mmCIF file of C-alpha atoms in Angstrom:
data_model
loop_
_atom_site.group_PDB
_atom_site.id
_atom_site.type_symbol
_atom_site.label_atom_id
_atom_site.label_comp_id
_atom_site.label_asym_id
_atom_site.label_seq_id
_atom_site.Cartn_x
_atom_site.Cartn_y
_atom_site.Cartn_z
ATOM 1 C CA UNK A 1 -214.731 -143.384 -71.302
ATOM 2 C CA UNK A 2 -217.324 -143.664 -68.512
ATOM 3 C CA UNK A 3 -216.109 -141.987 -65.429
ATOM 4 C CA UNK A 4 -217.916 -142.822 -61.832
ATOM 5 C CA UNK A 5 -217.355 -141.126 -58.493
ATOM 6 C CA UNK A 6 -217.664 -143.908 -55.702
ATOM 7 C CA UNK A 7 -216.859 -145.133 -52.051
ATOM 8 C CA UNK A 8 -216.802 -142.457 -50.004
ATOM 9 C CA UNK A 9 -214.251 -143.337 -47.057
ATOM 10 C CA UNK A 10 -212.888 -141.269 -44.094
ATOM 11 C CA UNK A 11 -209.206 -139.929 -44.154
ATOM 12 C CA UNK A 12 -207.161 -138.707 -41.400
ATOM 13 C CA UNK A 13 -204.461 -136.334 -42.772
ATOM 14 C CA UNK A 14 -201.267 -136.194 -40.642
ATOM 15 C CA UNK A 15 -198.817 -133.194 -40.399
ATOM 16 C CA UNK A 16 -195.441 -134.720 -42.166
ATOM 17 C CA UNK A 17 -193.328 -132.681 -39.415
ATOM 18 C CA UNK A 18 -194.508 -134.377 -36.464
ATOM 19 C CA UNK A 19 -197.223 -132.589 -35.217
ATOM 20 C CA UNK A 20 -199.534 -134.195 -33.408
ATOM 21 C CA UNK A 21 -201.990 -131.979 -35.333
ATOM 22 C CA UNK A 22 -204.039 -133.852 -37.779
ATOM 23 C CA UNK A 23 -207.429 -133.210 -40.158
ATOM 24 C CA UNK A 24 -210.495 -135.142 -40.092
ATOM 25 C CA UNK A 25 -211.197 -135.512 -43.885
ATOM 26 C CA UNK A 26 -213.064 -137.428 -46.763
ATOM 27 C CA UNK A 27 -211.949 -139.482 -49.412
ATOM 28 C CA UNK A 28 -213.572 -140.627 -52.924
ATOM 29 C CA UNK A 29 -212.487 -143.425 -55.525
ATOM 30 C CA UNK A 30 -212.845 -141.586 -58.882
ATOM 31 C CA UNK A 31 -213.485 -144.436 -61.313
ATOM 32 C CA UNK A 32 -212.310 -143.637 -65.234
ATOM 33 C CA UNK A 33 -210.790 -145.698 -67.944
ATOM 34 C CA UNK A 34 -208.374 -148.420 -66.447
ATOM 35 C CA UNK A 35 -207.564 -145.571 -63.235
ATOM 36 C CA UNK A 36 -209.357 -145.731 -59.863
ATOM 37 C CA UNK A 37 -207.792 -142.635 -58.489
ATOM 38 C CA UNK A 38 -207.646 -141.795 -54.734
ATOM 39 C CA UNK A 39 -209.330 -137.999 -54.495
ATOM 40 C CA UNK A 40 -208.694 -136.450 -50.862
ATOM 41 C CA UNK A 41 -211.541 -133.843 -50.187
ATOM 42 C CA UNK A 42 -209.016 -130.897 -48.747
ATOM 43 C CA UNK A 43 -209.066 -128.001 -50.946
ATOM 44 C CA UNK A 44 -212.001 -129.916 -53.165
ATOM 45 C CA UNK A 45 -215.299 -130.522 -52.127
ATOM 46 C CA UNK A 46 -217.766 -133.081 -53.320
ATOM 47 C CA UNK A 47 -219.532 -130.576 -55.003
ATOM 48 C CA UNK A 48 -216.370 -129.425 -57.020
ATOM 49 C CA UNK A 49 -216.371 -133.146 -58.199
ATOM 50 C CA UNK A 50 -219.928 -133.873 -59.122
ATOM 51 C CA UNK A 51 -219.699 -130.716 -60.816
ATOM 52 C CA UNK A 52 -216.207 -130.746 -62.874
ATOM 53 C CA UNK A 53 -215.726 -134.387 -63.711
ATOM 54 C CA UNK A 54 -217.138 -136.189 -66.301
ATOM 55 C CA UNK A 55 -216.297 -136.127 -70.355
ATOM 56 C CA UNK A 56 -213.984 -134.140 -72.493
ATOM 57 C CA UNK A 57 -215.450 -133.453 -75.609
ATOM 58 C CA UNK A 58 -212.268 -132.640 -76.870
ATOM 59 C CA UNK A 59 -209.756 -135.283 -77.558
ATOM 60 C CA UNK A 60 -205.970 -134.352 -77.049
ATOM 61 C CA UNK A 61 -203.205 -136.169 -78.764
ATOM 62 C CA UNK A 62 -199.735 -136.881 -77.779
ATOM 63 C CA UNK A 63 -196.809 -134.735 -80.122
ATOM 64 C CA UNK A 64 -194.822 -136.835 -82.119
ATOM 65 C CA UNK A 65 -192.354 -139.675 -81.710
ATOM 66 C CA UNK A 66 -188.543 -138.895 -83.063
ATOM 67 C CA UNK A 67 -185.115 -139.294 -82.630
ATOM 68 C CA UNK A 68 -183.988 -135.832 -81.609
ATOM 69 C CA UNK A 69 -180.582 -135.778 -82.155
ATOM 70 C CA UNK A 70 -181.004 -136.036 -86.094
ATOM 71 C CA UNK A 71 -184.710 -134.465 -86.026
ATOM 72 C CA UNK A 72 -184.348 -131.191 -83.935
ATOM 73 C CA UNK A 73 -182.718 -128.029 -85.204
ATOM 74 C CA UNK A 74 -181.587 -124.825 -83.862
ATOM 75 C CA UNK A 75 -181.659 -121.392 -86.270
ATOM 76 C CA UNK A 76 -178.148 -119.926 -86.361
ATOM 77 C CA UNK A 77 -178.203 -117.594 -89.671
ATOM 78 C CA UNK A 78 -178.704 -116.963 -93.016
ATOM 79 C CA UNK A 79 -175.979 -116.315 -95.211
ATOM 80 C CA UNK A 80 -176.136 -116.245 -99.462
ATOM 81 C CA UNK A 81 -179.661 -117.659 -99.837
ATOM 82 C CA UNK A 82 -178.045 -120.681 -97.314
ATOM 83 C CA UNK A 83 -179.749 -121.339 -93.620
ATOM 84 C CA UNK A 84 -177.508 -122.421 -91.059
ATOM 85 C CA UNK A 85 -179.008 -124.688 -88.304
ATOM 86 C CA UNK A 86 -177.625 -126.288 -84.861
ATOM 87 C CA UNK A 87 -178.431 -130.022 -84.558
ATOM 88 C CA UNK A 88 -178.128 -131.534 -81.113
ATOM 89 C CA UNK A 89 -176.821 -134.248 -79.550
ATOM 90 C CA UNK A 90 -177.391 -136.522 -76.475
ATOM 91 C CA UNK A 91 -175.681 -135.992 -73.131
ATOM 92 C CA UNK A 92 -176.238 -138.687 -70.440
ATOM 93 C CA UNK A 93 -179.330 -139.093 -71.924
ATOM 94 C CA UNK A 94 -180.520 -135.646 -72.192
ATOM 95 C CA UNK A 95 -180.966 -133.452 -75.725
ATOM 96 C CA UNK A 96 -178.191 -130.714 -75.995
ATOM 97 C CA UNK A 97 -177.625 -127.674 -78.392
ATOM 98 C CA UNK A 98 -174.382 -128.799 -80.400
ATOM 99 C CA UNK A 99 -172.584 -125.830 -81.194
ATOM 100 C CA UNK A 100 -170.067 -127.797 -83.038
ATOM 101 C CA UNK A 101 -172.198 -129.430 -85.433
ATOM 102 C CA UNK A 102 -174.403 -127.758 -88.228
ATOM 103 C CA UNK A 103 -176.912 -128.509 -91.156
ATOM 104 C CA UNK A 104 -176.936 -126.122 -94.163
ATOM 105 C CA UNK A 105 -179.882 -125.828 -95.838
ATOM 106 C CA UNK A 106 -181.354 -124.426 -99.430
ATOM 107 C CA UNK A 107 -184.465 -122.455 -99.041
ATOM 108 C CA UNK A 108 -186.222 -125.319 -101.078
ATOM 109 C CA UNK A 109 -185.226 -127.482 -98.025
ATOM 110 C CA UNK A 110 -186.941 -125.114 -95.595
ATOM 111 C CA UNK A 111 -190.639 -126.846 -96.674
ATOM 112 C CA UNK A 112 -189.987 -129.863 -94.764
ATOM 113 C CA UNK A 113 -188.748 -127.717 -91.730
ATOM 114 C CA UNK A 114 -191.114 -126.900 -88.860
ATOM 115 C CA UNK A 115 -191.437 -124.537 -85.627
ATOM 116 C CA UNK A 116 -191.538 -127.515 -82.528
ATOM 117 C CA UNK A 117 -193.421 -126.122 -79.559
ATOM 118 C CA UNK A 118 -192.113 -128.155 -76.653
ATOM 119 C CA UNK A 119 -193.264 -128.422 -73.110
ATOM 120 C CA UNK A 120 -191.314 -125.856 -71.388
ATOM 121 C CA UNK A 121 -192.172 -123.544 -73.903
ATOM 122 C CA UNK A 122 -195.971 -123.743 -72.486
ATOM 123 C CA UNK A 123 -195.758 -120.832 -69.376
ATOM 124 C CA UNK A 124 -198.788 -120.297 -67.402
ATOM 125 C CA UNK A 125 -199.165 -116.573 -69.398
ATOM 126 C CA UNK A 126 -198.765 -117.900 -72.626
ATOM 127 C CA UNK A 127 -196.664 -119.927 -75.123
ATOM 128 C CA UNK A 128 -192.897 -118.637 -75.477
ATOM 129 C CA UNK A 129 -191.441 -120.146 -78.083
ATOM 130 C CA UNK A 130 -187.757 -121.402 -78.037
ATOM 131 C CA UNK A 131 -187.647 -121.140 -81.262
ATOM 132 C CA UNK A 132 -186.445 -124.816 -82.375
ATOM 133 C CA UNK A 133 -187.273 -126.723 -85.425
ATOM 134 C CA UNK A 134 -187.755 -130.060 -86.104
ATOM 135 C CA UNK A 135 -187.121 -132.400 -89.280
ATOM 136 C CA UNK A 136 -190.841 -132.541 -91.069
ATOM 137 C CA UNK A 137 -190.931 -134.673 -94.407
ATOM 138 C CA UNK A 138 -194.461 -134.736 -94.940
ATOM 139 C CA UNK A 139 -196.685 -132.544 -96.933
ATOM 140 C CA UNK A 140 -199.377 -130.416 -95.060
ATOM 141 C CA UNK A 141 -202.497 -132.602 -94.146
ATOM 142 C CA UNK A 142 -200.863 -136.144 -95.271
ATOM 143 C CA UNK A 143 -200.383 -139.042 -92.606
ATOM 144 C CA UNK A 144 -197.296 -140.554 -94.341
ATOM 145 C CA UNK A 145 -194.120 -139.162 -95.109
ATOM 146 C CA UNK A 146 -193.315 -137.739 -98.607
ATOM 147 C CA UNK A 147 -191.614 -140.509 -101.028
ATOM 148 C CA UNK A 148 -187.148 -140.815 -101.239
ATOM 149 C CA UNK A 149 -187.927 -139.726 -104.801
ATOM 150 C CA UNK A 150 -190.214 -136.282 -103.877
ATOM 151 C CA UNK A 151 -188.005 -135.466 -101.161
ATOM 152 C CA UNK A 152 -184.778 -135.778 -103.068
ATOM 153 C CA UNK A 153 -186.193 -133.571 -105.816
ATOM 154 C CA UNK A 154 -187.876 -131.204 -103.150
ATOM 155 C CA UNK A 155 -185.128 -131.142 -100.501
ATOM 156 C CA UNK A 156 -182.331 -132.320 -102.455
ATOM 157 C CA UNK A 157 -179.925 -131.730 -98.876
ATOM 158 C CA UNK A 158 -182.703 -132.645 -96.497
ATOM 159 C CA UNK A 159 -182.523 -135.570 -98.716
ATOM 160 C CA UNK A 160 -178.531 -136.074 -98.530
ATOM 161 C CA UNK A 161 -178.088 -135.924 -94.422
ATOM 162 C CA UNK A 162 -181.354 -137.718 -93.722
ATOM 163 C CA UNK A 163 -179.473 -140.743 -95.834
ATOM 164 C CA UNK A 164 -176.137 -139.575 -93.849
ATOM 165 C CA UNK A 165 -177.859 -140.934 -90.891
ATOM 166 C CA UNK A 166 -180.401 -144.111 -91.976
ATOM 167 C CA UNK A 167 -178.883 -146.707 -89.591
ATOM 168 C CA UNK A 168 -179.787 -144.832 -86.713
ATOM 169 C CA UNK A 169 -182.751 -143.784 -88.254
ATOM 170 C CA UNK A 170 -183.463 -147.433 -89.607
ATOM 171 C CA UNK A 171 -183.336 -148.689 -85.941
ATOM 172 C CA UNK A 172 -186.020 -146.290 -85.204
ATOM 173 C CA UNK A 173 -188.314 -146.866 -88.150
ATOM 174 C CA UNK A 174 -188.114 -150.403 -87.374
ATOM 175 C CA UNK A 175 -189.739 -149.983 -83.811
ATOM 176 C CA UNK A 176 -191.964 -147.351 -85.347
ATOM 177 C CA UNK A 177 -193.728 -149.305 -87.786
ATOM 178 C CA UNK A 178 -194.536 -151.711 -84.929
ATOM 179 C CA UNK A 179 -196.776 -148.712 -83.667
ATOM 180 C CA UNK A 180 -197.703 -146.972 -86.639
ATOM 181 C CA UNK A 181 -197.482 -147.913 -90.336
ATOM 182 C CA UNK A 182 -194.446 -145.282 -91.073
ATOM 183 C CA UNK A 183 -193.834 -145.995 -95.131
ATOM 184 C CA UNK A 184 -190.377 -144.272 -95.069
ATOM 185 C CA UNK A 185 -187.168 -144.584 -92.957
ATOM 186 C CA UNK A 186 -187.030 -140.288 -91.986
ATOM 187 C CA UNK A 187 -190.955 -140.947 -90.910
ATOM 188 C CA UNK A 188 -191.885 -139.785 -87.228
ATOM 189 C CA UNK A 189 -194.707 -141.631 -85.356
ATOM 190 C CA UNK A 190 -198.052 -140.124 -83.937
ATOM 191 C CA UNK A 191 -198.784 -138.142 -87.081
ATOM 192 C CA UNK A 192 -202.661 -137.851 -88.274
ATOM 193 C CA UNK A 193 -204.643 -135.131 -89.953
ATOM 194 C CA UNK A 194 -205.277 -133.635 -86.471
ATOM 195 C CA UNK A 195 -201.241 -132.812 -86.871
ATOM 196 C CA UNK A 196 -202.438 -129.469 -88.933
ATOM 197 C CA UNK A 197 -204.473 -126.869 -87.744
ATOM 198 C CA UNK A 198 -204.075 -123.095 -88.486
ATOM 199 C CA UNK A 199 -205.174 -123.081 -84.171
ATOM 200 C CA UNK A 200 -204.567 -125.589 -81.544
ATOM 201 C CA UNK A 201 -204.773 -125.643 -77.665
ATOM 202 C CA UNK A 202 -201.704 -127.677 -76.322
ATOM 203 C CA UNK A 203 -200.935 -128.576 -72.918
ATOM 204 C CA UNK A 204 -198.092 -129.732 -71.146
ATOM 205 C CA UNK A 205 -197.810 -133.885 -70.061
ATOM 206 C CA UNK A 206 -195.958 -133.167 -66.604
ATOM 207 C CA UNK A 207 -195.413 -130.938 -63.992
ATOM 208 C CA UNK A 208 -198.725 -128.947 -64.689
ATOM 209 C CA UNK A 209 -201.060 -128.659 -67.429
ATOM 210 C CA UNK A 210 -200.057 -124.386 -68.619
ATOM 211 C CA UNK A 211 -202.594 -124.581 -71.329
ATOM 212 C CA UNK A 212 -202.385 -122.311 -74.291
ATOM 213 C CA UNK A 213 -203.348 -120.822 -77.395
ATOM 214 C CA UNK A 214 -201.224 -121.785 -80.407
ATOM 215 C CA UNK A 215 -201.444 -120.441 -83.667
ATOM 216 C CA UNK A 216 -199.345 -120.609 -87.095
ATOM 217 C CA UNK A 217 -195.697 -119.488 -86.084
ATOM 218 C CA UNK A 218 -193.014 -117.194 -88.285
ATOM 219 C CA UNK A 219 -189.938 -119.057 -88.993
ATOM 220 C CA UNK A 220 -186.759 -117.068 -89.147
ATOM 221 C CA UNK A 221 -187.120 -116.816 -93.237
ATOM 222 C CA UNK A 222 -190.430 -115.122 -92.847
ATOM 223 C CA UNK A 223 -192.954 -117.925 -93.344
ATOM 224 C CA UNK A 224 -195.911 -118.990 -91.074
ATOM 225 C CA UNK A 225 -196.001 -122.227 -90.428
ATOM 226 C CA UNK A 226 -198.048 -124.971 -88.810
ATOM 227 C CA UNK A 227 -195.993 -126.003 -84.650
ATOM 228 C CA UNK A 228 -195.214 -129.609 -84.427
ATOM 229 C CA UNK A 229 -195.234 -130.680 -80.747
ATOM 230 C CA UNK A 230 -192.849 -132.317 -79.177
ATOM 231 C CA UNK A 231 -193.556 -135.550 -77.645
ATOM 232 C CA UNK A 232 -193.940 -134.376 -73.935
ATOM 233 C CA UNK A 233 -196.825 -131.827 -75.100
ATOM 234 C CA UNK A 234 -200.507 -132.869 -75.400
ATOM 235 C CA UNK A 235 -202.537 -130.902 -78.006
ATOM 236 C CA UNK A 236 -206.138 -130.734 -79.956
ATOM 237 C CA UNK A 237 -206.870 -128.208 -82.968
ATOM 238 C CA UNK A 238 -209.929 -126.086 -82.545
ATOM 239 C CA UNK A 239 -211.840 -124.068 -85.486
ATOM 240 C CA UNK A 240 -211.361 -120.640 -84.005
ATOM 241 C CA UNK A 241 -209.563 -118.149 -81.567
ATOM 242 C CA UNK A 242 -212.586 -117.934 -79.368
ATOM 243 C CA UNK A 243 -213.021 -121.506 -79.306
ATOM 244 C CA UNK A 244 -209.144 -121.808 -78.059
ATOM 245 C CA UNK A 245 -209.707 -119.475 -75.019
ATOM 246 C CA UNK A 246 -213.188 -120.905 -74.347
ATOM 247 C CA UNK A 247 -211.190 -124.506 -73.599
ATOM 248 C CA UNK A 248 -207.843 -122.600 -72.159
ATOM 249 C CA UNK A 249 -210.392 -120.930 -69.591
ATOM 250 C CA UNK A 250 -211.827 -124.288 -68.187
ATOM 251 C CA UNK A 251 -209.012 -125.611 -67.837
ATOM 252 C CA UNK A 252 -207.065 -122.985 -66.462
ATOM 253 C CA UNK A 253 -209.956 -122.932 -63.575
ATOM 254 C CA UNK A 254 -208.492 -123.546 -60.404
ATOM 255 C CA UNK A 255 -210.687 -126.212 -58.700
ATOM 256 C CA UNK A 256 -209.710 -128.172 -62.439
ATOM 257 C CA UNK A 257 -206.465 -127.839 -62.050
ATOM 258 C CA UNK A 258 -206.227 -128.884 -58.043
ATOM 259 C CA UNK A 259 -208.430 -132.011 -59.609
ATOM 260 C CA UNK A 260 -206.074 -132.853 -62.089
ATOM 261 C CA UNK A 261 -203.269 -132.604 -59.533
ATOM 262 C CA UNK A 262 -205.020 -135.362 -57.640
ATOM 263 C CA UNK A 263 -205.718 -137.896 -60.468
ATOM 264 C CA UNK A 264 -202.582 -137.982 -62.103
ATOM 265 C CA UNK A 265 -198.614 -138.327 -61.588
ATOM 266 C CA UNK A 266 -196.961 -134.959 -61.465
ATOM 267 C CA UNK A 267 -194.364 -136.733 -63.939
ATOM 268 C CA UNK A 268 -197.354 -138.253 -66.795
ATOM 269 C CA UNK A 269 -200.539 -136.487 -67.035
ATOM 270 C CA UNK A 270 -202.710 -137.980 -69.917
ATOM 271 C CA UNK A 271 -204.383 -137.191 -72.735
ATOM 272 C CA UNK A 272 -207.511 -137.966 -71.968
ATOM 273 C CA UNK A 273 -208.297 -135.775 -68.652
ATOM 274 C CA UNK A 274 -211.752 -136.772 -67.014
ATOM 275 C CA UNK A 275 -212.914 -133.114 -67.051
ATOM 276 C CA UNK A 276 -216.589 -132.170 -67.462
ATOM 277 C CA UNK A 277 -215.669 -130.049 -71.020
ATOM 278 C CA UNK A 278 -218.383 -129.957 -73.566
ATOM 279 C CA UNK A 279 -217.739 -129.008 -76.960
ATOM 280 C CA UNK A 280 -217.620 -125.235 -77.649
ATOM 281 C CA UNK A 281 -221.101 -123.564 -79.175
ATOM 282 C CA UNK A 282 -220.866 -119.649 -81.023
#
């Protein structure tokens, strides 16, 4: 992605409560991908441009695509060898915790369960986990769901409500495979081998980036496993912990993220972020 900085214009910046007070500034076209941004020089300078933007040596991926009403899961307990989850349902449009409806689940079932990290679990001092789960049929470091016939002999009552609900899941798959090449009905989309990492960096996709460090995460029955991330979080796995914070610290520097403020939406930050990030060197 080549990124330019061009046409340097001048900018008068009113007060918005009717003052006749106004600022004398400069303004820049920052030129990257298919965007042509608009960059007012108030609390950056040209310098801070020249010097911050250019390429990302690190490429970020969206979190996966699923239904979360049938996907996500909420821990509620452990009783005789059985794990009791909360599934969730949609209000007006918006996930909710449905305390009236649960999944039981064998402890065989609990290897196609996951830890999801989702956006507001990204804080500006760290990752706090809300401890959900999410639906996970895939082996570690595979790109396509397991088989019906692995997962019923795996999972045998993963197996049993994922077929409880295939025509809502069928309607999904349908549109997914449009996208992605998902083999099975229960498949999620935006799945790859840079899905599994034992350390990742994730960032949120609105609001602001709160980057963090993310590593494997103990489930309530005692087992690390790798996060899934949630659609609305942006993440890339790195090789070490000092490789995590070197990225985290550039782009928790403040000139980047006034920058990034200025080039995208508030509501849809993107994956690929036109800051000056070369890979990491021990």
């Amino acid at each position: 992605m080549s990124i330019e900085i061009r046409s340097v214009f001048p900018v008068i910046k009113f007060d918005i409560n009717g003052s006749v007070n106004e600022a004398r500034l400069l303004g820049v076209h920052v030129f990257y991908g298919v965007n042509n941004a608009i960059v007012v020089l108030d609390d950056v300078s040209m310098d801070d441009l020249k010097s911050l933007i250019g390429k990302m040596e690190y490429r970020f991926r969206k979190g996966v695509g699923y239904k979360g009403e049938y996907y996500r899961l909420k821990f509620k307990e452990e009783s005789s060898g059985r794990y009791v989850f909360y599934r969730h349902k949609k209000v007006k449009n918006r996930l909710k915790l449905d305390n009236d409806s649960v999944l039981v689940l064998g402890r065989e079932d609990l290897r196609y369960v996951y830890p999801l990290v989702l956006a507001s679990d990204l804080k500006d001092d760290g990752m706090h986990w809300s401890e959900n789960y999410i639906i996970f049929p895939y082996e570690y470091g595979e790109k396509q769901p397991v088989s019906q016939d692995r997962l019923k002999k795996m999972a045998p009552s993963l197996y049993s409500y994922l077929l409880s609900v295939k025509e809502p899941l069928m309607r999904q798959s349908r549109y997914d495979k449009r996208i992605q090449n998902v083999k099975e009905f229960y498949g999620v989309i935006r799945v790859g081998k840079y899905t599994y990492s034992d350390i990742f960096v994730a960032i949120r996709d609105n609001t602001k980036l709160s980057p963090c460090v993310i590593s494997r995460i103990k489930t309530h029955w005692g087992e690390y496993k790798n996060p899934i991330f949630d659609g609305h979080v942006s993440y890339v796995a790195v090789g070490s912990i000092e490789e995590a914070e070197y990225l985290v610290s550039k782009l928790k520097n403040k000139k980047v993220e006034k920058i990034i403020s200025k080039l995208f939406d508030a509501r849809s930050i993107g994956t690929r972020l036109p800051i000056n990030i070369p890979k990491y060197k021990p």
